[in-house]
GROMACS .gro file of C-alpha atoms in nm:
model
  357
    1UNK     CA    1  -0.020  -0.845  -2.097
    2UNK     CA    2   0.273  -0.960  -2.337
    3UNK     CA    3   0.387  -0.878  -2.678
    4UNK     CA    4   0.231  -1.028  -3.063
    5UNK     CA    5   0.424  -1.361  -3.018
    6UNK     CA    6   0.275  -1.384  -2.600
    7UNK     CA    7  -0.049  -1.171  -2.593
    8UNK     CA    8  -0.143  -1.361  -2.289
    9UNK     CA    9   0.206  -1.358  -2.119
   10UNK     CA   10   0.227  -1.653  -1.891
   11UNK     CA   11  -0.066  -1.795  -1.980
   12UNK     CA   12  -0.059  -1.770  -2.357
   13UNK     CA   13   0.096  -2.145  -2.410
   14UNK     CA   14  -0.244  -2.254  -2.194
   15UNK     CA   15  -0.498  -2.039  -2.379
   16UNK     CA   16  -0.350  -2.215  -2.713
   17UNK     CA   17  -0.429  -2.515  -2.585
   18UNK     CA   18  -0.727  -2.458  -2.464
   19UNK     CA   19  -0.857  -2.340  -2.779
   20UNK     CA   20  -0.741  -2.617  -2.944
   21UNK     CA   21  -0.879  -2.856  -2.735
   22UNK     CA   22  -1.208  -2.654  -2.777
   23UNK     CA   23  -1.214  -2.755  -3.160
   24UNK     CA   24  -1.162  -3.096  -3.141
   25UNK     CA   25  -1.438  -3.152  -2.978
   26UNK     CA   26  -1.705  -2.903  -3.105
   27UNK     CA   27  -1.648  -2.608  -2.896
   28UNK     CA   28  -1.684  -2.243  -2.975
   29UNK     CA   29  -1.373  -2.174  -2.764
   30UNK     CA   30  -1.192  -1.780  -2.796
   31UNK     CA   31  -0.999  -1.522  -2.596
   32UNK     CA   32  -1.128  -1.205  -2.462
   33UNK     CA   33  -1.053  -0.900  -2.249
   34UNK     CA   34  -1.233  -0.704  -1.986
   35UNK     CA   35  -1.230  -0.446  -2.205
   36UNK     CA   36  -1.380  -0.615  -2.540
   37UNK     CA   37  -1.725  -0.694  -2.494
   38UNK     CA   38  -2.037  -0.475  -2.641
   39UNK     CA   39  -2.307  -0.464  -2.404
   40UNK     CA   40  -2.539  -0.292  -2.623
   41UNK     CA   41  -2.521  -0.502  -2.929
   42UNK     CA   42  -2.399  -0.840  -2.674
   43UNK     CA   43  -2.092  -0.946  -2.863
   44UNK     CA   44  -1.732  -0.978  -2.806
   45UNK     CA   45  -1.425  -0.921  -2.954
   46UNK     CA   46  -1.226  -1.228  -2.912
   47UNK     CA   47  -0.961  -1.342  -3.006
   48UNK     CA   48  -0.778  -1.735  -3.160
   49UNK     CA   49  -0.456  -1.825  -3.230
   50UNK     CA   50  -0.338  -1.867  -3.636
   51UNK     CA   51  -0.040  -1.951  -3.866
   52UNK     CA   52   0.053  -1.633  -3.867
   53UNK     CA   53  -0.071  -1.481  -3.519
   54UNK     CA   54  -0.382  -1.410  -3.341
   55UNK     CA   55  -0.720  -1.385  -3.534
   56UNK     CA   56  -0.958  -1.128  -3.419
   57UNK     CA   57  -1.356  -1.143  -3.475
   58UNK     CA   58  -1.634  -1.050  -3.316
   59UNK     CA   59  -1.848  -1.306  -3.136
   60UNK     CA   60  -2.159  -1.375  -2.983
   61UNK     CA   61  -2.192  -1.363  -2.588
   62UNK     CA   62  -2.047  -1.704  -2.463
   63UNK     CA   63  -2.265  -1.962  -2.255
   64UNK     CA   64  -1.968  -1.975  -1.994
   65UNK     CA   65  -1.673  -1.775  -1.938
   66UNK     CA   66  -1.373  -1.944  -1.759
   67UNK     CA   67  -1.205  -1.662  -1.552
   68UNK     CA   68  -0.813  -1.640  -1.622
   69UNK     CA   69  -0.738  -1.315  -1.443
   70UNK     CA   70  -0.543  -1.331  -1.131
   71UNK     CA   71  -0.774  -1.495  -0.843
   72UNK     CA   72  -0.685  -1.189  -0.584
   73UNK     CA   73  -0.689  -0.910  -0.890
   74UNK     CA   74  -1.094  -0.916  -0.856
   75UNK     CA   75  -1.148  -0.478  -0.974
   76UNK     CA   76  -1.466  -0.305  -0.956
   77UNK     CA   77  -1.419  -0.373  -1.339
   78UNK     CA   78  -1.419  -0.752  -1.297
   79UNK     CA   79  -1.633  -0.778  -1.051
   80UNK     CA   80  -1.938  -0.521  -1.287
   81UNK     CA   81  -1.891  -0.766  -1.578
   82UNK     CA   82  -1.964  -1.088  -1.344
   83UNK     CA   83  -2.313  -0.931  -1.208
   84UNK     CA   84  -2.375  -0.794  -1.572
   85UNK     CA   85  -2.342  -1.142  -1.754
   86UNK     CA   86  -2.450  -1.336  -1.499
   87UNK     CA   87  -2.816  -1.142  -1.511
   88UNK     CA   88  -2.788  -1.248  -1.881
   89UNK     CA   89  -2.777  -1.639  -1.788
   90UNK     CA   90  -2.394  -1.663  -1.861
   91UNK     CA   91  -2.228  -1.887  -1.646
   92UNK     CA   92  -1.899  -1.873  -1.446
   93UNK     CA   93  -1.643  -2.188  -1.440
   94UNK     CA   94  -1.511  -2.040  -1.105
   95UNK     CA   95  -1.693  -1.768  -0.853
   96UNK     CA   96  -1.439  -1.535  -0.664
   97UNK     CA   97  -1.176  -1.679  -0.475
   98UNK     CA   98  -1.285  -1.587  -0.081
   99UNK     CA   99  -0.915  -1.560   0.067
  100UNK     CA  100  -0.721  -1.819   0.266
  101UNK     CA  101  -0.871  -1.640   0.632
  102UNK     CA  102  -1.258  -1.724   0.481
  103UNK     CA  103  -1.123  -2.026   0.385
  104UNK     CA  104  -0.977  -2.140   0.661
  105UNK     CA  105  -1.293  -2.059   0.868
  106UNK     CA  106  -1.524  -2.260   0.617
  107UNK     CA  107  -1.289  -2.585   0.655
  108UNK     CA  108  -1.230  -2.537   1.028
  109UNK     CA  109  -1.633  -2.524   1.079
  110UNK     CA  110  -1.663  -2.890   0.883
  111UNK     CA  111  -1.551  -3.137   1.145
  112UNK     CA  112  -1.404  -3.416   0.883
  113UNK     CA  113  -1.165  -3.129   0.774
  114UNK     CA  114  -1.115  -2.965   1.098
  115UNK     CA  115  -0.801  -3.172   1.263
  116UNK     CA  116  -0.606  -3.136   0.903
  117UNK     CA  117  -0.561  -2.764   0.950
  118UNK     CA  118  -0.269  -2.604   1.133
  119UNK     CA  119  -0.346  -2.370   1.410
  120UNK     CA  120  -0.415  -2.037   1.232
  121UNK     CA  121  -0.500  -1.682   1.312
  122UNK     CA  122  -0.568  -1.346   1.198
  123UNK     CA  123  -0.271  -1.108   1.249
  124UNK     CA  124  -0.484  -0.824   1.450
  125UNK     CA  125  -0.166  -0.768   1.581
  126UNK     CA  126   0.228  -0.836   1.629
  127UNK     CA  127   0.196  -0.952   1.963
  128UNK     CA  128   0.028  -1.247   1.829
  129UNK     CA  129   0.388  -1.317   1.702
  130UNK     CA  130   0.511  -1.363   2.044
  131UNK     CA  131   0.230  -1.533   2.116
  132UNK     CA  132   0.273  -1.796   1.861
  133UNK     CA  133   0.642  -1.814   1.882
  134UNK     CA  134   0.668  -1.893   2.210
  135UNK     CA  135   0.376  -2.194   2.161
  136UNK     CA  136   0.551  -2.312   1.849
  137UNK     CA  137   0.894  -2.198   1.836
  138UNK     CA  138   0.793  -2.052   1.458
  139UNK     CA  139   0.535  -1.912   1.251
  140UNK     CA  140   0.446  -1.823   0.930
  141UNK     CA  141   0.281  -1.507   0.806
  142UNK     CA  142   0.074  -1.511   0.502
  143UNK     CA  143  -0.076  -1.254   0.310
  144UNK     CA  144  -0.462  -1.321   0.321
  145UNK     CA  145  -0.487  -1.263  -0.054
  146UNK     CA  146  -0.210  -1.366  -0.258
  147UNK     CA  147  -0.059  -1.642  -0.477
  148UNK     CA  148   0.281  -1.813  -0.524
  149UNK     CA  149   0.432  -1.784  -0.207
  150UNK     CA  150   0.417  -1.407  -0.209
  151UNK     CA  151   0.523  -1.204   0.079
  152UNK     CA  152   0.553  -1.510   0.305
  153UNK     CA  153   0.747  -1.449   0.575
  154UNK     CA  154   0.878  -1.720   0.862
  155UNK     CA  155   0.991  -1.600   1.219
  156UNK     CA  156   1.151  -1.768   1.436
  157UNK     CA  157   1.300  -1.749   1.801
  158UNK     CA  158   1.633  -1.646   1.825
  159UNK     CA  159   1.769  -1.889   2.033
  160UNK     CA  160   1.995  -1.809   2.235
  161UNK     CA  161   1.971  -1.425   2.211
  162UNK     CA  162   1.620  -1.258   2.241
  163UNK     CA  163   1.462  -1.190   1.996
  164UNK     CA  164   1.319  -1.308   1.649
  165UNK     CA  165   1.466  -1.432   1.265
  166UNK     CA  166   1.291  -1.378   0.981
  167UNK     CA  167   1.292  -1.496   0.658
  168UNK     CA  168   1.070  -1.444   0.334
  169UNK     CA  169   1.160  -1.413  -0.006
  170UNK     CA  170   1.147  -1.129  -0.287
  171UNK     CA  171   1.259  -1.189  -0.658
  172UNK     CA  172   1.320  -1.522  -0.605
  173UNK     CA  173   1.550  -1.428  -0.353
  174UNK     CA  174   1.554  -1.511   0.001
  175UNK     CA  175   1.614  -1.223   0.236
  176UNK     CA  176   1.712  -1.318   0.609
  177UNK     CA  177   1.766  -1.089   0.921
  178UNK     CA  178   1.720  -1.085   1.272
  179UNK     CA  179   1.532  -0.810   1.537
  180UNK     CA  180   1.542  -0.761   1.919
  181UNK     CA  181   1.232  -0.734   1.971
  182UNK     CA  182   0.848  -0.698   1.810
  183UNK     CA  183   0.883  -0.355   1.775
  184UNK     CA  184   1.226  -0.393   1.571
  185UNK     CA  185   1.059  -0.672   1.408
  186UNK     CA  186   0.757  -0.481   1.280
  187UNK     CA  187   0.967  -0.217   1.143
  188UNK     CA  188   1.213  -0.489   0.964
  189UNK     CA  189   0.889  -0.648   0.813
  190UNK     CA  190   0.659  -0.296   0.728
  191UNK     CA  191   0.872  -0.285   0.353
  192UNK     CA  192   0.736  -0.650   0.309
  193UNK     CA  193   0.407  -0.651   0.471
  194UNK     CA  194   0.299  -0.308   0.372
  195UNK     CA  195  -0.056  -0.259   0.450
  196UNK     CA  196  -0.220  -0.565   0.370
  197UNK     CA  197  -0.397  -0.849   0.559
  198UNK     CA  198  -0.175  -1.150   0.714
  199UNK     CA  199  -0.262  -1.456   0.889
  200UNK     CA  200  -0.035  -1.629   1.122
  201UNK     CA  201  -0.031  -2.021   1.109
  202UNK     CA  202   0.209  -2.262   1.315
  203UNK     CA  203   0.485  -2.405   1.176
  204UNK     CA  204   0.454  -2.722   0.992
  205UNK     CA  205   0.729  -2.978   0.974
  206UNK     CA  206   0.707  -3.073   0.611
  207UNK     CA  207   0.915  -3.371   0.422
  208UNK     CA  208   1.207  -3.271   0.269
  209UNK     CA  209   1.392  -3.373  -0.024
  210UNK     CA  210   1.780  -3.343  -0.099
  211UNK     CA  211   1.758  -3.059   0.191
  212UNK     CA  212   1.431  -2.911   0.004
  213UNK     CA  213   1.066  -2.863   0.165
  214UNK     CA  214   0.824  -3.014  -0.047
  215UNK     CA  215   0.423  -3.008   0.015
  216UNK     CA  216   0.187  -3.189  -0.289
  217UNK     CA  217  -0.017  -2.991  -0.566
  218UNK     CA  218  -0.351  -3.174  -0.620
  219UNK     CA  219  -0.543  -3.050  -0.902
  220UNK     CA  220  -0.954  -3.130  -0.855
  221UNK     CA  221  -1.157  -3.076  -1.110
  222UNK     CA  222  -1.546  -3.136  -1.247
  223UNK     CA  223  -1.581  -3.324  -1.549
  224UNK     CA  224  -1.897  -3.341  -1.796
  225UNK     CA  225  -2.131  -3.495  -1.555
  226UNK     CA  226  -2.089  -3.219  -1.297
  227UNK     CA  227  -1.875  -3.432  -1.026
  228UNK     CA  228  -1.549  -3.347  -0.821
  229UNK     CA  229  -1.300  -3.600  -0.947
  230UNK     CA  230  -0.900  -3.561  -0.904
  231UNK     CA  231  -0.721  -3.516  -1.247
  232UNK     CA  232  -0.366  -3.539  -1.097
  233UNK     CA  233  -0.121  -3.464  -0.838
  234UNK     CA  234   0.291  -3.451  -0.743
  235UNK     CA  235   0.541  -3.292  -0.547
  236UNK     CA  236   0.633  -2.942  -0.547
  237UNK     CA  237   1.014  -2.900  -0.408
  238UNK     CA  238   1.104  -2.513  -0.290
  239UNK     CA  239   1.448  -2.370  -0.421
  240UNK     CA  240   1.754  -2.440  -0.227
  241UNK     CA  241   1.695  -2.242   0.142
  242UNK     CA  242   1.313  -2.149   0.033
  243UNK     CA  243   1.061  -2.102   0.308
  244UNK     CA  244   0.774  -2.184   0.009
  245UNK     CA  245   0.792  -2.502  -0.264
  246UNK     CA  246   0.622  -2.278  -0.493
  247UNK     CA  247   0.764  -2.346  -0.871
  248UNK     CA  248   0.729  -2.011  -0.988
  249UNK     CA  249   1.035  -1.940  -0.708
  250UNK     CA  250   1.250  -2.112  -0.854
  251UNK     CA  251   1.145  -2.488  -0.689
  252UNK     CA  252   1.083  -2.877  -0.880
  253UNK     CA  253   0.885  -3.139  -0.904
  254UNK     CA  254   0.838  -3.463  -0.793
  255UNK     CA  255   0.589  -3.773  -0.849
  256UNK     CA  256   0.444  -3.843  -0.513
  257UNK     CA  257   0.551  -4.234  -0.515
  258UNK     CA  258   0.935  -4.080  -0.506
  259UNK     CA  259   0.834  -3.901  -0.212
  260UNK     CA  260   0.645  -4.100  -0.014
  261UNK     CA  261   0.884  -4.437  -0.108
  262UNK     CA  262   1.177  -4.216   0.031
  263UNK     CA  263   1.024  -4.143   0.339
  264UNK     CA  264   0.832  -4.417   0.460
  265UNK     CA  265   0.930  -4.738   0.389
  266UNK     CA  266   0.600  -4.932   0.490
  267UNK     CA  267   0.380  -5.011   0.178
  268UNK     CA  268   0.048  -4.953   0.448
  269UNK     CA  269   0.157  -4.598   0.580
  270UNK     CA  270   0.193  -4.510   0.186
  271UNK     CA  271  -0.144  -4.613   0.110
  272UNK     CA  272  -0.275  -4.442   0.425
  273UNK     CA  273  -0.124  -4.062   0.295
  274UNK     CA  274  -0.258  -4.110  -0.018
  275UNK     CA  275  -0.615  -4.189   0.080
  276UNK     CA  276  -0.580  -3.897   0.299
  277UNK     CA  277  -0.441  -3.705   0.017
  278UNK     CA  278  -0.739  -3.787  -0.173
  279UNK     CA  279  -0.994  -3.706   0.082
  280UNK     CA  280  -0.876  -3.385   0.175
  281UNK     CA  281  -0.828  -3.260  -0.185
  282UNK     CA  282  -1.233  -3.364  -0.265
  283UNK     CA  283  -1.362  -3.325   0.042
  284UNK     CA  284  -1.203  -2.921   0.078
  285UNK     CA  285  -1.322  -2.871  -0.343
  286UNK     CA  286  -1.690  -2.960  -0.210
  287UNK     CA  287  -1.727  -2.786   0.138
  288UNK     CA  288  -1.567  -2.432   0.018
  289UNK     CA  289  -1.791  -2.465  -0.352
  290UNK     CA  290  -2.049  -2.465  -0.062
  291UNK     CA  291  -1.975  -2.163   0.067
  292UNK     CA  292  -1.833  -1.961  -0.245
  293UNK     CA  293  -2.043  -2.030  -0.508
  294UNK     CA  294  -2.034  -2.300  -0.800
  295UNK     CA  295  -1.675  -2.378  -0.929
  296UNK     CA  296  -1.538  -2.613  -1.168
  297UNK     CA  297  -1.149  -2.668  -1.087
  298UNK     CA  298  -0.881  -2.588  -0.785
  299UNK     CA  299  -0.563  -2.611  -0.646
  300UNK     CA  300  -0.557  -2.813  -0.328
  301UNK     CA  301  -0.212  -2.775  -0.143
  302UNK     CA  302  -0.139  -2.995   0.102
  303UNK     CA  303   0.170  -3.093   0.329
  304UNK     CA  304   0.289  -3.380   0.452
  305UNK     CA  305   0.503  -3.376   0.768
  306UNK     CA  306   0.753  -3.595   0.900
  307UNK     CA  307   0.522  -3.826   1.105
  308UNK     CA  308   0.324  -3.894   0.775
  309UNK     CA  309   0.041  -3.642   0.894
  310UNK     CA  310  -0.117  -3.464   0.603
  311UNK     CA  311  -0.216  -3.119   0.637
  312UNK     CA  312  -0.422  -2.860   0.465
  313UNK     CA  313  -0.225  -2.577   0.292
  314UNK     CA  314  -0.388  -2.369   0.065
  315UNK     CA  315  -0.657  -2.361  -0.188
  316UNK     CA  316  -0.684  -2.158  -0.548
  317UNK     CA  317  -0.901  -2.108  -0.805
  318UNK     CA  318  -0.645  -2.080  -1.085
  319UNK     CA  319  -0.383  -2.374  -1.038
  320UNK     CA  320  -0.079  -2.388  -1.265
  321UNK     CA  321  -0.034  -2.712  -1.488
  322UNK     CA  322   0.362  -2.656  -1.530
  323UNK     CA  323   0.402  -2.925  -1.227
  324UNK     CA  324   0.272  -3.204  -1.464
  325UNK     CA  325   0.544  -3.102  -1.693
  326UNK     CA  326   0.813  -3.146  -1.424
  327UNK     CA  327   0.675  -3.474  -1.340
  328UNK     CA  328   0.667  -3.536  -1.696
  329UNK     CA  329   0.283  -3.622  -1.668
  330UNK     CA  330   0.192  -3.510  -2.043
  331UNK     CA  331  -0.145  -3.747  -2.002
  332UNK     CA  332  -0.264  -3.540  -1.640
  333UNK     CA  333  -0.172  -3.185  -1.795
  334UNK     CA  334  -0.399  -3.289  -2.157
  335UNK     CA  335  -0.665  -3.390  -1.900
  336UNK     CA  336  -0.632  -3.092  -1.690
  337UNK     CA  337  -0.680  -2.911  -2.007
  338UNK     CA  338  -0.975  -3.059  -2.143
  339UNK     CA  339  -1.209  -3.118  -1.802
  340UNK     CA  340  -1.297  -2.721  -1.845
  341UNK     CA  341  -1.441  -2.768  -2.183
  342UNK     CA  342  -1.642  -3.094  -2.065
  343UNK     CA  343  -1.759  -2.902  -1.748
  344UNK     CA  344  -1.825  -2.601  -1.945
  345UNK     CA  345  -2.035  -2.786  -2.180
  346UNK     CA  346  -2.217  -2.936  -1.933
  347UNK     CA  347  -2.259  -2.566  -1.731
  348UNK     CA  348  -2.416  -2.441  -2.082
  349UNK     CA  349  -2.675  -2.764  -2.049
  350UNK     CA  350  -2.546  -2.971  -2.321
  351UNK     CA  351  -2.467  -3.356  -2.287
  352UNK     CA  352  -2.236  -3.559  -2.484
  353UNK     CA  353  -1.971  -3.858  -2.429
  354UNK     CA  354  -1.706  -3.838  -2.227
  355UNK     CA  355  -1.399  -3.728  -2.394
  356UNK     CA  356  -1.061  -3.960  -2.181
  357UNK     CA  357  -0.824  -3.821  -2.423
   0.00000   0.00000   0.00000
């Protein structure tokens, strides 16, 4: 993935961590690849961080593995060594993510959830487009699998001329054009889209912050005991003329008070989107573990729009913790860090004291 220094690339800062974390409180914790484990003699080549680099040794098969790989990058590979150590009794923090169509489906079918999702649809084809655009003005397209704002494209009416605007952005640069029609559109859009799966979703009217959309990362995660609790939460702010808040593209952070105190001066109506906040993020963690299997952490994004409405973005199975450094949270990211090990240890059937630090 990266060189000696960043064997891990992105995530090697994390993994560190993580291991460190591990030893402070008993754990066996180590690094591994797809490609290191022994299935005949059941051990694997793992790997922990040193002085002077990475140590390698061989170790026995874990009691739980907690899945770093790229939530839509499930291969035949990945997907062979899940079945294969799961017969053996291994356990998995996180199943397979299901894809924000699946997803949408299992929220819109619980009736609590139900009203906080925007209007959403498969895109069977571009005449939805029209379709939505007329009822909404906008819409967004979003890849059914994919992370970090990816591929997502807005169109819009363009008022007064016929036709549709578009806007996504590539390389953390936002590309902008305009088409007569849906048949000009689809072939502005095929370079983007390519083959894969979109939804279409209406437009939401998020807050905004010094001219940039913002929507709020809640990370939910299971601590030793087994139960859904919320280990933090703030802001994300999109780059300057983003369609997406997403960090990686170039966006901010935010605590949530700043937000909400900017926006809505009553004390009450700031209570009442944080509640909401709070209920969506658990109550969306427990309906889609539900349907998807067992899972020990997400990434609940939600929106907020300018009426003080909160509404159901997007969830993932392998949320970022750099938005607690923006927010300079150090206390949330430490906790983020460590509620894996406690829920791992519980996962393997051990029991212990709680660990708040």
């Amino acid at each position: 993935l990266g060189g000696p220094a960043k064997p891990y690339a992105g995530q090697t800062g994390f993994i560190k961590q993580l291991i460190s974390r591990s030893q402070e409180i008993g754990e066996i914790c180590y690094a591994f690849s797809p490609h290191a484990i022994d299935w005949q003699r059941q051990v694997v080549t793992g790997y922990t961080p040193g002085k002077k680099g990475w140590i390698k040794r061989s170790y026995p098969f874990p009691d739980v593995v907690y899945p770093r790989e790229r939530s839509y990058s499930y291969s035949q590979l990945i997907m062979q060594i899940r079945k294969r150590f799961s017969a053996l009794g291994v356990k998995f923090l996180n199943p397979v993510m299901v894809g924000k169509w699946n997803t949408y489906q299992i929220l819109k079918n619980h009736p609590p959830l139900a009203g906080y999702l925007p209007d959403t649809k498969l895109l069977t084809g571009f005449d939805l487009i029209e379709t939505m655009t007329k009822k909404y003005q906008a819409a967004y397209l979003k890849p059914v699998i994919g992370s970090k704002g990816q591929k997502i494209i807005r169109v819009s009416l363009n008022k007064p001329r016929p036709g549709y605007q578009y806007q996504y952005q590539t390389n953390k640069k936002s590309i902008r054009g305009t088409a007569e029609n849906l048949s000009k559109l689809r072939r502005s859009l095929r370079g983007v889209m390519g083959k894969r799966a979109f939804l279409i979703q209406e437009p939401i009217n998020l807050l905004t912050l010094n001219g940039h959309i913002a929507d709020v990362r809640v990370i939910v995660q299971k601590n030793h005991t087994g139960r859904w609790l919320i280990t933090g939460m703030g802001c994300r702010m999109g780059a300057k003329g983003s369609i997406t808040s997403n960090i990686s593209a170039g966006g901010q952070g935010y605590k949530l008070s700043t937000v909400l105190e900017r926006h809505f001066p009553k004390k009450e109506q700031q209570a009442q989107i944080e509640q909401d906040i709070r209920f969506i993020a658990l109550e969306s963690a427990q309906v889609l573990e539900k349907s998807i299997g067992t899972a020990g952490e997400m990434g609940i994004d939600l929106g907020i729009d300018i009426h003080g409405k909160v509404w159901f973005i997007e969830a993932n199975l392998r949320p970022a913790r750099s938005l607690f450094r923006l927010i300079e949270e150090p206390d949330m990211r430490q906790q983020s860090i460590i509620n894996p090990l406690l829920y791992s240890r519980y996962l393997a059937g051990f029991t212990g004291k709680e660990y708040d630090k």
